[in-house]
Amino acid sequence: MTEKRFPRRDFLTATASTALTFGAGLPATAQTSAPAPSSRSPTFSTAQPADVILKNAKVITVDADFSIAQAIAIAGERIVAVAEDAAMAAHAAPATRIIDLKGKSVIPGLIDGHAHMDREGLKSIYPSLGPVRSIQDIRDRIADLARKTKPGEWIVTMPIGDPPYYFNVPEILAEKRWPTRQDLDAAAPDNPVFIRSIWGFWRHTLPLVACANTEALKRAGITRDTISPVDVLTVEKDANGEPTGVFIEREMQPIAELIWFRQAAGFTRADRARAMPMSAAAYHAFGTTSVFEEHGVANELLRAYKDAYRNGSLTMRSALVFSPNWKAVGGAPLGPLIEAWAGWLGEPALGDDWLRMAGLIVGIGSNPADVVRATASPYTGWAGFNYDFFLPRPKAKEVLLLLAANDIRAVTLAGTSPGMLDLFEEVDREIPLNGRRWVLGHISVLTPRDIERIARMGIVLTTHTNSNVYKQGHLWQQRLPKERHREITPMRDLLDAGVTVGLATDNVPVSMFWPIWQAVAREGLTKERIEPEQAITRAEALRCSTASGAYLTFDEGKKGSLEPGKLADLAVLTADPLTVDEAGLRDISAAMTMVGGKIVHETANWRD
């Protein structure tokens, strides 16, 4: 079997004047409205011939009974049968391809509840510095790039350190310091040089540091008189008051590159278009077939998804939450605006099984650094979302009430907007939320009362175990008294309360098997067990990564389990997730990934 190119997809564009205020043309099917969500699967004939049969496998269906089968038959983009090998004879025709998986495990395609998928491909746009371990290593790498670059042209690289986390910098360098402008001048005397900082959530520790040479500082207009616009950004100066070329930031999202270097270090529309298929391929390699872009997408990223959808290169089923630019609204009344948005954001939202809208993100609070970042709008850098989507609390409540009244789903992030659960509850008193599947993402600490309220309102959750269990679980244990450790990402208590929880990567790293492992093992970066009483079973973790992810986007009737009538989204794995040793869970990858009956990823000799 070889990969098939996905056909070009044509779609309609939203034309509501208020949507165009935000530049929000949206994909749709050839119909002018999407069908209502349904939990029912299409009916298939028991003797329907299959295009492909995968047999002699361990098919982990993740159906209601978590049943295990031997074989799966696929016709077109749908599953026609899941059963024992002997039952597949009814679906075998002369043209049917029959593949013996020799006992390999097959699972439903994984669904990432907070993906930032586009970011992975963007990492390839600018060259890596490689595994540098000294200032001289950095100078050698920059000098090598300078030899390949015309004099006067920019040299922009990825950050110092080892991806994907960039831990222990600058300590990994022999000199234990950052390179200065003089270091970079010596390596590239005829070029402006900028070494960008990390996107802080890759590592989840501060500071972020970017470095520039003298010519780069000159082109950015940075002198001894330059004053940082916010106190979390420091333009480092030497003993004589001259800039050293080092920028130190004490916030997780870069500022310096957005306000001073975006013309050189920015991502163009062509960059984003080129990166999107690479991003999807990286996620497919670990069995992910659907993503929920929960943090919201600004028009810049929405356009990239539409471009990929239009040209047929979008192989990932993608549900997008809209990130509005509230400054564009000004003092306009919100009621008519949000009522107009209901035409493309209201459930069932505009789009199809490949690309559609899935709600609007709302946050509360104010951050001066976000206001500065937003001056780069409509450019968003690594973020893909509008930096200043936050609202004062009274205005946020007004928006949430209008969203509920217009059947638009609200999405919020617990970590960036504390107090949103209280606000959801206030809205619930006026307009009941149960059944609307409003989303609370990036959960960290939840009290028993929080869990009771979440269950009562039918709120759907997504986790961030890569941060709150693995990287920062030990810090949460230090912050909270012992009697409250049970509240740290309380998966066991949430599932026991009947709450639907989807797992997520946040792109740190891209493999969903890391959150699956974290939910099961509860092991942190320090090898410490983070409240092991909150561990869930492997079967439950798989369900959270498949069926619960489908529920998150009203798609439980179409995907999330391997059952007749559902979309043929699946992964053949390198190890059995139900029996591999616990540490091995995080090392699982996909030998083959299929979306809608078409192979989107395969390793060499995966059928052997």
XYZ file of C-alpha atoms in Angstrom:
608
model
C 0.000 0.000 0.000
C 1.278 3.475 -0.820
C 0.107 6.854 0.309
C -2.625 8.395 -1.810
C -2.814 12.140 -2.385
C -5.870 13.692 -0.851
C -8.160 15.336 -3.390
C -8.430 19.089 -3.703
C -11.259 20.373 -1.551
C -13.413 23.349 -2.509
C -15.323 25.218 0.101
C -17.494 28.219 0.761
C -16.396 31.351 2.558
C -18.307 33.064 5.329
C -19.524 36.438 4.117
C -21.112 37.994 7.170
C -19.789 41.536 7.421
C -18.846 41.096 11.044
C -16.889 37.945 10.236
C -15.027 39.848 7.561
C -14.107 42.447 10.150
C -11.904 39.711 11.549
C -10.934 38.441 8.084
C -12.553 35.147 8.957
C -13.389 33.314 5.736
C -14.175 29.771 6.814
C -14.178 26.367 5.143
C -17.401 24.538 4.589
C -18.664 21.572 2.703
C -20.420 22.003 -0.619
C -23.555 22.451 1.460
C -24.338 25.818 2.991
C -24.838 24.298 6.427
C -23.297 21.413 8.276
C -25.392 18.425 9.333
C -26.371 18.160 12.959
C -24.038 16.096 15.132
C -25.135 12.520 15.496
C -24.017 9.649 17.681
C -25.298 7.155 15.122
C -23.014 5.536 12.579
C -24.043 4.757 8.987
C -25.444 1.277 8.374
C -23.323 -1.090 6.289
C -24.173 -4.381 4.669
C -22.670 -7.331 6.484
C -21.356 -8.600 3.135
C -20.006 -5.314 1.788
C -16.710 -5.930 -0.051
C -13.666 -4.243 1.420
C -10.847 -2.344 -0.219
C -8.488 -3.327 2.591
C -8.534 -5.980 5.303
C -6.058 -5.863 8.167
C -5.963 -9.324 9.724
C -4.083 -11.326 12.351
C -3.919 -8.220 14.525
C -4.831 -7.157 18.026
C -7.569 -4.641 17.227
C -8.202 -2.531 20.332
C -11.573 -1.117 19.367
C -12.155 1.278 22.322
C -15.868 0.626 21.828
C -18.254 0.755 24.780
C -17.061 -2.667 25.973
C -13.403 -2.061 25.097
C -13.560 -5.238 23.043
C -10.587 -6.793 21.261
C -10.858 -8.187 17.722
C -8.510 -9.786 15.200
C -9.315 -8.021 11.961
C -10.786 -4.883 10.458
C -12.262 -4.369 6.975
C -12.324 -0.968 5.282
C -14.227 0.229 2.229
C -13.585 3.763 1.017
C -13.195 6.005 4.054
C -15.271 3.821 6.404
C -14.945 0.689 8.467
C -17.272 -2.063 7.292
C -16.429 -4.801 9.784
C -14.457 -5.446 12.959
C -14.387 -9.116 13.916
C -12.349 -12.294 14.031
C -10.213 -13.284 11.056
C -12.664 -15.945 9.915
C -15.460 -13.393 9.520
C -13.442 -11.379 7.006
C -14.117 -13.863 4.203
C -17.493 -12.213 3.679
C -15.738 -8.939 2.815
C -12.899 -10.268 0.677
C -13.274 -9.581 -3.042
C -10.764 -10.129 -5.871
C -9.493 -6.542 -5.558
C -9.315 -6.522 -1.767
C -5.844 -5.983 -0.320
C -5.344 -8.311 2.635
C -2.504 -7.417 4.999
C -1.306 -9.783 7.693
C -0.222 -7.662 10.670
C 1.426 -10.616 12.425
C -0.046 -9.763 15.790
C 0.560 -6.007 15.794
C -1.785 -3.765 17.785
C -4.276 -1.506 16.035
C -5.989 1.390 17.805
C -8.367 4.159 16.741
C -6.533 7.235 15.503
C -5.450 9.355 18.452
C -7.102 12.735 18.970
C -4.941 15.502 20.433
C -7.092 17.782 22.595
C -4.666 20.738 22.511
C -2.243 20.248 19.667
C -0.661 23.436 18.274
C 0.101 21.136 15.358
C 1.309 23.876 13.008
C 4.194 24.716 15.325
C 6.043 21.471 14.605
C 6.611 22.211 10.937
C 7.553 25.818 11.672
C 10.560 24.528 13.618
C 12.106 23.566 10.284
C 11.801 27.017 8.694
C 14.935 28.393 10.348
C 18.123 26.329 10.773
C 18.995 24.628 14.032
C 22.200 25.466 15.827
C 22.646 21.773 16.520
C 23.983 20.227 19.743
C 26.286 23.140 20.639
C 28.270 22.897 23.876
C 30.360 26.079 23.835
C 30.395 29.635 22.522
C 32.952 28.434 19.975
C 30.488 25.773 18.757
C 27.918 28.523 18.243
C 30.455 30.712 16.424
C 31.421 27.806 14.183
C 27.794 27.113 13.317
C 27.055 30.776 12.582
C 30.231 31.035 10.490
C 29.127 27.991 8.490
C 25.749 29.624 7.829
C 27.489 32.884 6.885
C 29.502 31.092 4.210
C 26.196 30.060 2.616
C 24.553 33.479 2.965
C 25.099 36.602 0.874
C 26.699 39.565 2.673
C 24.045 41.784 4.205
C 21.401 39.053 4.370
C 19.957 37.970 7.692
C 21.066 34.822 9.485
C 18.294 33.653 11.817
C 18.481 30.393 13.752
C 16.506 28.340 16.188
C 17.379 28.636 19.900
C 20.471 27.508 21.791
C 19.961 24.096 23.387
C 18.661 20.662 22.549
C 15.119 20.297 21.217
C 12.374 19.606 21.994
C 12.732 21.067 25.501
C 15.938 23.179 25.422
C 16.734 22.295 29.030
C 19.764 23.538 31.016
C 20.877 26.575 29.059
C 23.315 28.262 29.184
C 24.703 25.717 31.661
C 25.287 23.201 28.859
C 27.788 25.651 27.342
C 31.368 25.427 28.598
C 31.408 29.156 29.334
C 28.064 29.027 31.226
C 26.974 32.242 29.514
C 25.080 33.490 26.470
C 26.890 34.605 23.304
C 27.225 38.385 22.997
C 27.088 40.558 19.913
C 30.891 40.495 19.758
C 30.880 36.672 19.686
C 28.421 36.687 16.807
C 30.198 39.556 15.008
C 33.366 37.470 14.862
C 31.453 34.597 13.245
C 29.516 36.666 10.699
C 31.024 40.141 10.298
C 29.052 40.854 7.112
C 25.589 39.683 8.171
C 22.965 40.580 10.753
C 22.545 37.581 13.094
C 19.619 36.723 15.353
C 19.392 33.606 17.527
C 15.780 33.411 18.574
C 14.561 32.406 22.014
C 12.479 29.331 22.674
C 8.719 29.360 22.775
C 8.649 29.133 26.564
C 6.107 26.345 26.862
C 8.536 23.921 25.259
C 10.532 23.977 28.493
C 8.144 25.567 31.020
C 10.973 27.367 32.812
C 12.275 30.910 32.512
C 14.010 32.964 31.305
C 13.741 33.022 27.518
C 16.885 34.405 25.881
C 17.538 35.714 22.372
C 20.891 36.930 21.030
C 21.772 39.388 18.246
C 24.944 40.745 16.733
C 25.843 44.402 16.213
C 24.386 44.664 12.700
C 21.123 43.061 13.822
C 20.865 45.547 16.701
C 21.504 48.400 14.299
C 18.774 47.271 11.899
C 16.360 46.828 14.811
C 17.133 50.357 16.015
C 18.405 49.163 19.393
C 20.954 51.470 21.021
C 22.213 52.323 24.503
C 19.111 54.519 24.828
C 16.608 51.754 24.066
C 14.192 51.169 26.926
C 12.215 47.965 27.240
C 8.464 48.504 26.813
C 7.675 46.043 29.647
C 9.498 45.055 32.809
C 9.537 41.349 31.904
C 11.871 42.064 28.962
C 15.441 43.152 29.666
C 17.768 44.590 27.034
C 21.064 43.585 28.633
C 23.706 46.345 28.771
C 27.438 46.131 29.474
C 29.434 48.196 31.980
C 29.538 51.068 29.497
C 25.786 51.030 28.967
C 25.970 49.506 25.489
C 23.643 46.640 24.527
C 25.363 43.256 24.710
C 23.010 41.711 22.162
C 21.378 39.518 24.817
C 17.647 39.837 25.485
C 16.270 38.244 28.651
C 12.536 37.626 28.952
C 10.642 36.479 32.023
C 7.456 35.433 30.273
C 6.682 32.221 28.414
C 5.905 33.927 25.101
C 8.663 35.874 23.305
C 8.415 39.642 23.024
C 11.730 40.854 21.569
C 11.419 38.938 18.316
C 7.851 40.181 17.818
C 8.535 43.876 18.321
C 12.092 44.266 16.998
C 12.987 41.315 14.768
C 9.774 40.062 13.196
C 10.705 41.342 9.732
C 13.726 39.041 9.784
C 12.571 36.184 11.997
C 8.881 36.066 11.112
C 6.918 33.296 9.441
C 5.395 34.197 6.098
C 2.211 32.790 4.642
C 4.374 30.667 2.352
C 6.316 29.404 5.392
C 3.112 28.363 7.118
C 1.811 26.679 3.968
C 5.065 24.736 3.574
C 5.127 23.778 7.239
C 1.561 22.496 7.575
C 2.052 19.110 5.827
C 5.318 18.613 7.735
C 3.468 19.311 10.977
C 0.762 16.782 10.206
C 3.364 14.185 9.232
C 5.124 14.569 12.585
C 1.881 13.918 14.469
C 0.842 11.069 12.165
C 4.124 9.334 13.002
C 2.715 8.756 16.488
C -0.776 7.717 15.411
C -2.560 11.072 15.731
C -5.307 11.495 13.151
C -7.295 14.438 14.587
C -6.421 17.634 16.420
C -8.427 20.128 18.439
C -6.798 23.563 18.334
C -8.159 24.526 21.721
C -6.034 27.623 22.361
C -7.694 29.278 19.389
C -6.510 30.298 15.953
C -6.157 33.839 14.691
C -6.832 34.617 11.046
C -3.188 34.078 10.136
C -3.298 30.433 11.228
C -6.868 29.915 10.051
C -5.668 30.948 6.605
C -2.879 28.350 6.718
C -5.362 25.593 7.537
C -7.632 26.781 4.735
C -4.735 26.823 2.278
C -3.870 23.224 3.150
C -7.541 22.224 2.967
C -7.960 23.903 -0.401
C -4.921 22.322 -2.049
C -5.586 18.838 -0.663
C -2.515 18.633 1.569
C -4.445 18.608 4.856
C -4.256 14.990 6.037
C -5.166 15.763 9.654
C -8.787 16.117 10.742
C -8.749 19.546 12.383
C -11.269 21.285 14.623
C -10.389 24.912 15.254
C -11.417 27.272 18.029
C -11.561 30.896 16.916
C -9.295 33.449 18.627
C -10.922 36.879 18.209
C -9.186 40.229 18.023
C -11.346 42.189 20.429
C -9.626 45.501 19.669
C -11.076 45.325 16.168
C -14.547 45.445 17.695
C -13.881 48.706 19.499
C -16.995 49.966 21.243
C -19.451 48.192 18.948
C -22.380 46.421 20.653
C -21.498 42.784 21.227
C -24.992 41.373 20.784
C -25.321 41.864 17.000
C -21.694 40.859 16.476
C -21.957 37.526 18.237
C -25.376 36.827 16.747
C -23.760 37.215 13.316
C -20.904 34.917 14.337
C -23.476 32.237 15.152
C -23.800 31.586 11.421
C -20.318 30.077 11.272
C -19.409 29.345 14.895
C -22.744 28.137 16.278
C -23.231 24.399 16.717
C -23.246 22.627 14.398
C -20.361 24.871 13.359
C -19.304 25.482 9.769
C -17.011 22.924 8.149
C -16.760 19.224 7.462
C -14.985 16.117 8.752
C -11.616 17.523 7.676
C -11.730 21.131 8.807
C -14.286 22.987 10.821
C -14.793 25.526 13.543
C -15.459 24.265 17.057
C -16.036 27.266 19.313
C -14.580 30.557 20.482
C -11.937 31.071 23.155
C -12.616 33.468 26.016
C -10.176 34.581 28.694
C -10.297 36.999 31.584
C -7.626 39.304 32.923
C -5.038 41.674 31.497
C -1.314 41.371 30.860
C 0.763 44.386 29.754
C 3.154 42.059 27.906
C 0.276 40.680 25.828
C -0.661 44.229 24.830
C 2.909 44.740 23.588
C 2.933 41.416 21.722
C -0.363 42.303 20.099
C 1.222 45.333 18.414
C 2.587 42.799 15.913
C -0.990 41.875 14.903
C -2.060 40.372 12.543
C 1.277 38.559 12.802
C 1.255 36.066 15.694
C 4.643 34.359 15.514
C 4.742 30.948 17.158
C 1.415 31.518 18.883
C -1.110 31.286 16.080
C -3.626 32.971 18.400
C -4.284 36.622 19.191
C -2.280 37.570 22.258
C -4.879 39.953 23.672
C -7.961 37.730 23.551
C -8.482 38.368 27.270
C -11.372 40.493 28.508
C -12.249 42.227 31.773
C -14.412 39.917 33.863
C -17.741 41.774 33.339
C -17.171 41.885 29.580
C -16.184 38.203 29.550
C -19.434 37.306 31.291
C -21.401 39.333 28.760
C -19.665 37.471 25.930
C -20.274 34.060 27.536
C -23.978 34.776 27.985
C -24.230 35.835 24.353
C -22.363 32.705 23.243
C -24.762 30.503 25.209
C -27.759 32.334 23.771
C -26.453 31.800 20.240
C -25.352 28.148 20.636
C -21.673 29.040 20.221
C -19.413 26.890 22.327
C -17.086 28.656 24.758
C -13.572 27.367 25.331
C -11.218 28.604 28.023
C -7.909 27.619 29.586
C -7.792 27.081 33.328
C -4.088 27.877 33.548
C -4.266 31.270 31.828
C -7.667 32.386 33.121
C -8.166 31.442 36.776
C -11.738 32.044 37.815
C -13.338 30.944 34.541
C -15.045 27.994 36.203
C -16.786 30.460 38.535
C -17.812 32.492 35.506
C -19.159 29.391 33.746
C -21.252 28.694 36.827
C -22.662 32.217 36.813
C -23.676 31.780 33.171
C -25.154 28.363 33.986
C -27.546 29.972 36.484
C -29.050 32.027 33.660
C -28.637 29.674 30.690
C -28.051 25.982 31.551
C -24.787 24.705 30.097
C -25.272 20.955 30.446
C -25.212 19.410 26.974
C -23.358 22.298 25.352
C -19.941 20.704 25.935
C -18.206 23.904 26.895
C -14.512 23.283 27.367
C -12.107 23.917 30.227
C -8.602 23.205 28.972
C -5.126 22.890 30.457
C -6.410 21.796 33.842
C -3.836 21.777 36.635
C -5.344 21.744 40.134
C -9.023 20.956 40.743
C -10.724 20.707 44.115
C -13.525 18.220 44.851
C -15.992 21.119 44.623
C -14.558 22.058 41.202
C -15.080 18.498 39.995
C -18.675 18.477 41.259
C -19.438 21.701 39.379
C -17.729 20.480 36.204
C -19.737 17.252 36.256
C -23.008 19.070 36.949
C -22.536 21.520 34.048
C -21.349 18.841 31.620
C -18.092 20.673 30.954
C -15.523 18.771 28.897
C -11.897 18.938 30.043
C -8.491 18.608 28.483
C -5.317 18.034 30.455
C -1.757 19.280 30.180
C 0.109 16.410 31.801
C 3.294 17.203 29.849
C 3.508 20.292 32.033
C 1.493 19.720 35.192
C 2.528 16.122 35.853
C 5.826 15.570 34.053
C 7.658 18.909 34.071
C 6.028 20.704 36.980
C 4.351 18.007 39.068
C 7.084 18.181 41.724
C 6.639 21.957 41.874
C 2.894 21.574 42.414
C 3.678 19.183 45.265
C 5.933 21.839 46.803
C 3.319 24.573 46.424
C 0.408 22.637 47.886
C 0.063 21.117 51.357
C 0.201 17.324 51.416
C -3.549 17.016 51.949
C -4.138 18.806 48.630
C -1.789 16.760 46.438
C -4.782 14.723 45.289
C -5.968 17.837 43.430
C -3.010 17.823 40.979
C -4.491 16.833 37.603
C -6.962 14.533 39.391
C -7.675 12.099 36.561
C -8.967 9.291 38.766
C -11.427 11.539 40.576
C -12.597 13.152 37.335
C -13.329 9.867 35.576
C -15.025 8.483 38.692
C -17.250 11.586 38.683
C -18.274 10.898 35.086
C -16.398 13.837 33.569
C -15.207 13.489 29.971
C -11.483 14.226 29.804
C -9.369 14.383 26.661
C -5.594 14.073 26.749
C -3.390 16.565 24.920
C 0.248 17.228 23.996
C 0.436 21.035 23.620
C 3.218 20.190 21.105
C 5.677 19.420 23.945
C 6.390 16.793 22.519
C 4.019 15.768 19.720
C 3.455 12.146 20.759
C 0.163 11.418 22.522
C 1.846 8.415 24.110
C 3.604 10.774 26.516
C 0.313 12.002 28.055
C -0.965 8.415 28.008
C 2.142 7.319 29.943
C 1.865 10.286 32.317
C -1.793 9.549 33.079
C -0.924 5.925 33.856
C 2.490 6.227 35.542
C 2.114 9.703 37.118
C 5.890 10.031 36.903
C 7.549 13.441 36.870
C 10.798 14.788 35.512
C 12.463 14.110 38.874
C 11.342 10.420 38.697
C 8.969 11.184 41.553
C 5.426 9.788 41.437
C 2.971 12.666 41.315
C -0.001 11.614 43.451
C -0.159 8.012 42.166
C -3.680 7.607 43.583
C -4.831 9.711 40.629
C -3.435 7.242 38.070
C -5.845 5.743 35.572
C -5.662 2.454 33.692
C -4.164 2.031 30.244
C -7.600 1.326 28.805
C -8.927 4.532 30.363
C -5.970 6.541 29.050
C -6.566 5.176 25.547
C -10.243 6.081 25.801
C -9.318 9.621 26.895
C -7.088 9.852 23.803
C -9.657 8.556 21.332
C -13.352 8.354 22.224
C -13.211 11.302 24.624
C -11.389 13.377 22.016
C -14.182 12.610 19.554
C -16.770 13.663 22.139
C -14.855 16.908 22.564
C -15.793 17.891 19.001
C -19.257 16.267 18.816
C -17.820 13.467 16.654
C -18.389 10.382 18.787
C -20.680 8.953 16.090
C -17.953 9.246 13.471
C -14.627 8.447 15.092
C -12.878 7.672 18.358
C -13.451 3.906 18.200
C -13.083 1.148 15.617
C -16.640 0.146 14.770
C -18.555 -0.509 11.546
C -19.727 2.708 9.931
C -17.133 4.920 11.529
C -14.317 6.680 9.708
C -11.316 4.465 9.033
C -8.902 6.497 11.162
C -6.461 4.134 12.854
C -2.869 3.407 13.754
C -0.825 0.202 13.666
C 1.579 0.477 16.588
C 5.151 -0.530 17.294
C 4.132 -2.042 20.651
C 1.002 -3.163 22.469
C -0.114 -0.278 24.719
C -1.992 -2.665 27.010
C 0.957 -4.955 27.768
C 4.226 -3.103 27.068
C 6.205 -2.297 30.206
C 5.101 0.965 31.785
C 8.157 3.001 30.766
C 7.774 1.685 27.224
C 4.374 3.342 26.851
C 5.958 6.704 26.070
C 8.193 5.150 23.388
C 5.361 3.769 21.259
C 5.034 5.153 17.765
C 2.996 4.286 14.695
C 4.234 1.791 12.145
C 1.346 2.906 9.951
C -1.313 5.593 10.315
C -4.457 5.757 8.238
C -6.979 8.587 7.914
C -10.220 7.938 6.090
C -8.914 4.674 4.665
C -5.757 6.291 3.213
C -2.260 5.804 4.537
C -0.739 9.070 5.753
C 2.291 7.569 7.500
C 4.177 4.303 7.149
C 7.577 3.086 8.224
C 9.767 0.879 6.092
C 8.748 -2.766 6.199
C 5.848 -2.070 8.563
C 4.025 -5.131 7.227
C 6.903 -7.469 8.075
